[in-house]
PDB file of C-alpha atoms in Angstrom:
ATOM      1  CA  UNK A  52      -4.286 -23.569 -11.838  1.00  0.00           C
ATOM      2  CA  UNK A  53      -3.156 -22.414  -8.156  1.00  0.00           C
ATOM      3  CA  UNK A  54      -4.293 -20.598  -5.112  1.00  0.00           C
ATOM      4  CA  UNK A  55      -3.750 -18.681  -2.775  1.00  0.00           C
ATOM      5  CA  UNK A  56      -6.346 -17.648  -0.014  1.00  0.00           C
ATOM      6  CA  UNK A  57      -6.433 -13.848   1.261  1.00  0.00           C
ATOM      7  CA  UNK A  58      -7.130 -12.416   4.293  1.00  0.00           C
ATOM      8  CA  UNK A  59      -8.506  -8.203   4.982  1.00  0.00           C
ATOM      9  CA  UNK A  60      -6.933  -7.003   7.759  1.00  0.00           C
ATOM     10  CA  UNK A  61      -3.243  -8.677   6.388  1.00  0.00           C
ATOM     11  CA  UNK A  62      -3.645  -7.128   3.080  1.00  0.00           C
ATOM     12  CA  UNK A  63      -3.927  -3.700   4.728  1.00  0.00           C
ATOM     13  CA  UNK A  64      -0.937  -4.238   5.467  1.00  0.00           C
ATOM     14  CA  UNK A  65       1.316  -5.719   2.825  1.00  0.00           C
ATOM     15  CA  UNK A  66      -0.701  -2.477   1.014  1.00  0.00           C
ATOM     16  CA  UNK A  67       0.994  -0.563   3.117  1.00  0.00           C
ATOM     17  CA  UNK A  68       4.948  -2.118   2.425  1.00  0.00           C
ATOM     18  CA  UNK A  69       4.338  -2.241  -1.288  1.00  0.00           C
ATOM     19  CA  UNK A  70       3.545   1.731  -1.230  1.00  0.00           C
ATOM     20  CA  UNK A  71       5.194   2.812   1.690  1.00  0.00           C
ATOM     21  CA  UNK A  72       8.802   0.688  -0.708  1.00  0.00           C
ATOM     22  CA  UNK A  73      10.137   4.243  -1.658  1.00  0.00           C
ATOM     23  CA  UNK A  74      10.355   6.248   1.574  1.00  0.00           C
ATOM     24  CA  UNK A  75      12.739   9.514   1.965  1.00  0.00           C
ATOM     25  CA  UNK A  76      16.384   8.945   3.706  1.00  0.00           C
ATOM     26  CA  UNK A  77      19.433  11.365   4.468  1.00  0.00           C
ATOM     27  CA  UNK A  78      16.801  13.821   1.822  1.00  0.00           C
ATOM     28  CA  UNK A  79      17.022  11.056  -0.997  1.00  0.00           C
ATOM     29  CA  UNK A  80      13.985   8.137  -2.646  1.00  0.00           C
ATOM     30  CA  UNK A  81      15.309   4.922  -1.518  1.00  0.00           C
ATOM     31  CA  UNK A  82      13.388   2.312  -3.754  1.00  0.00           C
ATOM     32  CA  UNK A  83      13.554  -1.377  -0.777  1.00  0.00           C
ATOM     33  CA  UNK A  84      11.853  -2.985  -3.716  1.00  0.00           C
ATOM     34  CA  UNK A  85      15.919  -3.098  -4.977  1.00  0.00           C
ATOM     35  CA  UNK A  86      17.276  -4.699  -2.848  1.00  0.00           C
ATOM     36  CA  UNK A  87      15.544  -8.423  -3.935  1.00  0.00           C
ATOM     37  CA  UNK A  88      16.323 -10.003  -0.386  1.00  0.00           C
ATOM     38  CA  UNK A  89      13.437  -7.759   0.914  1.00  0.00           C
ATOM     39  CA  UNK A  90      11.617  -8.090  -2.118  1.00  0.00           C
ATOM     40  CA  UNK A  91      11.231 -12.031  -1.920  1.00  0.00           C
ATOM     41  CA  UNK A  92       9.975 -11.995   1.264  1.00  0.00           C
ATOM     42  CA  UNK A  93       7.378  -9.560   1.000  1.00  0.00           C
ATOM     43  CA  UNK A  94       6.684 -11.832  -1.737  1.00  0.00           C
ATOM     44  CA  UNK A  95       6.220 -14.756   0.448  1.00  0.00           C
ATOM     45  CA  UNK A  96       4.552 -12.365   2.491  1.00  0.00           C
ATOM     46  CA  UNK A  97       1.453 -12.112   0.372  1.00  0.00           C
ATOM     47  CA  UNK A  98       1.210 -15.549  -0.111  1.00  0.00           C
ATOM     48  CA  UNK A  99       3.588 -16.341  -3.050  1.00  0.00           C
ATOM     49  CA  UNK A 100       6.664 -18.066  -2.837  1.00  0.00           C
ATOM     50  CA  UNK A 101       9.033 -15.326  -3.658  1.00  0.00           C
ATOM     51  CA  UNK A 102      10.091 -15.790  -7.039  1.00  0.00           C
ATOM     52  CA  UNK A 103      11.351 -13.553  -8.923  1.00  0.00           C
ATOM     53  CA  UNK A 104       7.885 -13.491 -12.056  1.00  0.00           C
ATOM     54  CA  UNK A 105       6.267 -12.556  -8.494  1.00  0.00           C
ATOM     55  CA  UNK A 106       9.165 -10.015  -7.765  1.00  0.00           C
ATOM     56  CA  UNK A 107       8.909  -8.869 -11.459  1.00  0.00           C
ATOM     57  CA  UNK A 108       5.371  -8.217 -11.096  1.00  0.00           C
ATOM     58  CA  UNK A 109       5.344  -6.423  -7.525  1.00  0.00           C
ATOM     59  CA  UNK A 110       7.892  -4.108  -9.071  1.00  0.00           C
ATOM     60  CA  UNK A 111       5.512  -3.070 -12.265  1.00  0.00           C
ATOM     61  CA  UNK A 112       2.571  -2.342 -10.177  1.00  0.00           C
ATOM     62  CA  UNK A 113       4.234   0.133  -7.257  1.00  0.00           C
ATOM     63  CA  UNK A 114       4.106   3.272  -9.206  1.00  0.00           C
ATOM     64  CA  UNK A 115       0.765   2.611 -10.771  1.00  0.00           C
ATOM     65  CA  UNK A 116      -0.345   1.850  -7.494  1.00  0.00           C
ATOM     66  CA  UNK A 117       1.046   4.563  -5.792  1.00  0.00           C
ATOM     67  CA  UNK A 118       0.264   7.357  -8.171  1.00  0.00           C
ATOM     68  CA  UNK A 119      -3.993   5.832  -7.689  1.00  0.00           C
ATOM     69  CA  UNK A 120      -3.470   6.779  -4.433  1.00  0.00           C
ATOM     70  CA  UNK A 121      -2.637   9.908  -5.061  1.00  0.00           C
ATOM     71  CA  UNK A 122      -4.910  10.632  -7.374  1.00  0.00           C
ATOM     72  CA  UNK A 123      -7.379   8.687  -6.703  1.00  0.00           C
ATOM     73  CA  UNK A 124      -8.419   6.701 -10.165  1.00  0.00           C
ATOM     74  CA  UNK A 125      -6.781   2.938 -11.313  1.00  0.00           C
ATOM     75  CA  UNK A 126      -4.115   3.694 -12.970  1.00  0.00           C
ATOM     76  CA  UNK A 127      -5.011   1.368 -16.310  1.00  0.00           C
ATOM     77  CA  UNK A 128      -1.746  -0.770 -15.618  1.00  0.00           C
ATOM     78  CA  UNK A 129      -3.388  -2.067 -12.494  1.00  0.00           C
ATOM     79  CA  UNK A 130      -6.079  -3.955 -14.508  1.00  0.00           C
ATOM     80  CA  UNK A 131      -3.062  -6.039 -15.677  1.00  0.00           C
ATOM     81  CA  UNK A 132      -2.175  -7.272 -12.822  1.00  0.00           C
ATOM     82  CA  UNK A 133      -5.514  -8.603 -12.582  1.00  0.00           C
ATOM     83  CA  UNK A 134      -5.873 -10.460 -15.929  1.00  0.00           C
ATOM     84  CA  UNK A 135      -6.265 -14.284 -15.754  1.00  0.00           C
ATOM     85  CA  UNK A 136      -7.282 -14.036 -11.368  1.00  0.00           C
ATOM     86  CA  UNK A 137     -10.784 -15.299 -10.409  1.00  0.00           C
ATOM     87  CA  UNK A 138     -11.543 -14.497  -7.299  1.00  0.00           C
ATOM     88  CA  UNK A 139     -14.044 -16.542  -5.326  1.00  0.00           C
ATOM     89  CA  UNK A 140     -15.317 -17.000  -1.596  1.00  0.00           C
ATOM     90  CA  UNK A 141     -14.263 -19.382   0.200  1.00  0.00           C
ATOM     91  CA  UNK A 142     -17.384 -20.775   2.243  1.00  0.00           C
ATOM     92  CA  UNK A 143     -18.449 -18.403   5.264  1.00  0.00           C
ATOM     93  CA  UNK A 144     -16.836 -19.494   8.455  1.00  0.00           C
ATOM     94  CA  UNK A 145     -16.353 -17.670  12.292  1.00  0.00           C
ATOM     95  CA  UNK A 146     -13.707 -15.417  10.684  1.00  0.00           C
ATOM     96  CA  UNK A 147     -16.810 -13.893   8.594  1.00  0.00           C
ATOM     97  CA  UNK A 148     -15.461 -14.637   4.165  1.00  0.00           C
ATOM     98  CA  UNK A 149     -12.701 -14.936   2.555  1.00  0.00           C
ATOM     99  CA  UNK A 150     -11.127 -15.390  -1.236  1.00  0.00           C
ATOM    100  CA  UNK A 151      -9.103 -17.864  -2.993  1.00  0.00           C
ATOM    101  CA  UNK A 152      -7.476 -16.030  -6.200  1.00  0.00           C
ATOM    102  CA  UNK A 153      -7.127 -17.966  -9.083  1.00  0.00           C
ATOM    103  CA  UNK A 154      -4.470 -17.594 -11.959  1.00  0.00           C
ATOM    104  CA  UNK A 155      -0.700 -17.650 -12.952  1.00  0.00           C
ATOM    105  CA  UNK A 156       1.168 -18.179 -10.103  1.00  0.00           C
ATOM    106  CA  UNK A 157       3.145 -15.129 -10.672  1.00  0.00           C
ATOM    107  CA  UNK A 158       0.055 -12.836 -11.368  1.00  0.00           C
ATOM    108  CA  UNK A 159      -1.416 -13.632  -7.835  1.00  0.00           C
ATOM    109  CA  UNK A 160       0.730 -11.481  -5.191  1.00  0.00           C
ATOM    110  CA  UNK A 161       0.449  -8.776  -7.473  1.00  0.00           C
ATOM    111  CA  UNK A 162      -3.304  -9.608  -8.065  1.00  0.00           C
ATOM    112  CA  UNK A 163      -3.896  -9.503  -4.140  1.00  0.00           C
ATOM    113  CA  UNK A 164      -2.187  -6.234  -3.784  1.00  0.00           C
ATOM    114  CA  UNK A 165      -4.308  -4.835  -6.533  1.00  0.00           C
ATOM    115  CA  UNK A 166      -7.725  -6.364  -4.370  1.00  0.00           C
ATOM    116  CA  UNK A 167      -6.580  -5.097  -1.195  1.00  0.00           C
ATOM    117  CA  UNK A 168      -6.482  -1.429  -2.874  1.00  0.00           C
ATOM    118  CA  UNK A 169      -9.646  -1.624  -4.770  1.00  0.00           C
ATOM    119  CA  UNK A 170     -11.033  -2.428  -1.706  1.00  0.00           C
ATOM    120  CA  UNK A 171      -9.767  -0.012   0.451  1.00  0.00           C
ATOM    121  CA  UNK A 172     -10.529   2.531  -1.672  1.00  0.00           C
ATOM    122  CA  UNK A 173     -14.504   0.956  -2.436  1.00  0.00           C
ATOM    123  CA  UNK A 174     -15.006   0.586   1.509  1.00  0.00           C
ATOM    124  CA  UNK A 175     -12.746   3.633   2.937  1.00  0.00           C
ATOM    125  CA  UNK A 176     -12.853   5.840   0.594  1.00  0.00           C
ATOM    126  CA  UNK A 177     -10.221   8.879   1.108  1.00  0.00           C
ATOM    127  CA  UNK A 178      -8.510   7.173   4.020  1.00  0.00           C
ATOM    128  CA  UNK A 179      -5.980   5.871   2.412  1.00  0.00           C
ATOM    129  CA  UNK A 180      -4.002   8.533   1.178  1.00  0.00           C
ATOM    130  CA  UNK A 181      -0.203   9.820   0.955  1.00  0.00           C
ATOM    131  CA  UNK A 182       1.248  11.556   4.261  1.00  0.00           C
ATOM    132  CA  UNK A 183       0.700  14.995   5.029  1.00  0.00           C
ATOM    133  CA  UNK A 184       3.837  16.423   5.088  1.00  0.00           C
ATOM    134  CA  UNK A 185       5.343  17.002   1.651  1.00  0.00           C
ATOM    135  CA  UNK A 186       8.994  16.245   2.429  1.00  0.00           C
ATOM    136  CA  UNK A 187       7.749  12.198   2.990  1.00  0.00           C
ATOM    137  CA  UNK A 188       7.487   9.678   0.684  1.00  0.00           C
ATOM    138  CA  UNK A 189       5.081   7.460   2.258  1.00  0.00           C
ATOM    139  CA  UNK A 190       1.048   6.639   2.954  1.00  0.00           C
ATOM    140  CA  UNK A 191      -1.708   6.238   5.587  1.00  0.00           C
ATOM    141  CA  UNK A 192      -4.680   4.315   6.064  1.00  0.00           C
ATOM    142  CA  UNK A 193      -6.484   6.615   8.332  1.00  0.00           C
ATOM    143  CA  UNK A 194      -9.054   4.202  10.877  1.00  0.00           C
ATOM    144  CA  UNK A 195     -10.196   7.252  13.168  1.00  0.00           C
ATOM    145  CA  UNK A 196     -13.327   8.106  13.463  1.00  0.00           C
ATOM    146  CA  UNK A 197     -13.128  12.163  11.905  1.00  0.00           C
ATOM    147  CA  UNK A 198     -11.127  10.319   9.794  1.00  0.00           C
ATOM    148  CA  UNK A 199      -8.446  13.700  10.187  1.00  0.00           C
ATOM    149  CA  UNK A 200      -4.931  11.932  10.986  1.00  0.00           C
ATOM    150  CA  UNK A 201      -2.587  13.716   8.641  1.00  0.00           C
ATOM    151  CA  UNK A 202       0.548  11.580   8.734  1.00  0.00           C
ATOM    152  CA  UNK A 203       2.186   8.449   8.390  1.00  0.00           C
ATOM    153  CA  UNK A 204       3.398   8.825  11.641  1.00  0.00           C
ATOM    154  CA  UNK A 205       2.804  11.135  14.864  1.00  0.00           C
ATOM    155  CA  UNK A 206       6.182  10.619  16.203  1.00  0.00           C
ATOM    156  CA  UNK A 207       7.533  11.140  13.016  1.00  0.00           C
ATOM    157  CA  UNK A 208       6.218  13.587  10.441  1.00  0.00           C
ATOM    158  CA  UNK A 209       3.170  14.719  12.247  1.00  0.00           C
ATOM    159  CA  UNK A 210       5.915  16.002  15.516  1.00  0.00           C
ATOM    160  CA  UNK A 211       7.956  18.289  12.706  1.00  0.00           C
ATOM    161  CA  UNK A 212       5.229  19.494  11.244  1.00  0.00           C
ATOM    162  CA  UNK A 213       3.689  20.723  14.498  1.00  0.00           C
ATOM    163  CA  UNK A 214       7.609  21.972  15.316  1.00  0.00           C
ATOM    164  CA  UNK A 215       7.419  23.782  12.005  1.00  0.00           C
ATOM    165  CA  UNK A 216       4.312  25.901  12.294  1.00  0.00           C
ATOM    166  CA  UNK A 217       5.391  27.139  15.915  1.00  0.00           C
ATOM    167  CA  UNK A 218       8.101  27.753  14.504  1.00  0.00           C
ATOM    168  CA  UNK A 219       6.506  30.177  12.221  1.00  0.00           C
ATOM    169  CA  UNK A 220       4.684  31.016  14.753  1.00  0.00           C
ATOM    170  CA  UNK A 221       7.256  32.052  17.577  1.00  0.00           C
ATOM    171  CA  UNK A 222       9.529  34.175  14.271  1.00  0.00           C
ATOM    172  CA  UNK A 223       8.629  37.974  14.793  1.00  0.00           C
ATOM    173  CA  UNK A 224       7.092  39.443  11.310  1.00  0.00           C
ATOM    174  CA  UNK A 225       9.958  41.259   8.648  1.00  0.00           C
TER     175      UNK A 225
END
């Protein structure tokens, strides 16, 4: 069986990359996974080979992953990404605990993302969430001590939302 090693910090970043692959651009949803070059590179970043089968699996789990993040409950389709995949610990090292995935090569990339999602939702409950801007389709993992981050980017969405609230307060009552 093919194997792949995972590391937690990289997995969070790659999880957000997949979740955030349908951004709003000029008022319309953009599908970054429609670009095969982008998606193949993402699969390689996740430890895969960038094959069409890996790309297909990433495209298949994206929507259930986004829905699971919004709803806070795992979507049944995520289990399909884990079918026939086994996660085993590697010997402890100075870098901490690392894992090895075994299973069909085309499933390992998607399984890695689903495992990262499960890990974040388990160890950091309610910190993985959609951006607080209703016009944004991006997600964030709030690592702040107070767990109060609301926007994917303070510079973009946070600034827009604060400016809107400020303008609403400045308008004379009608």
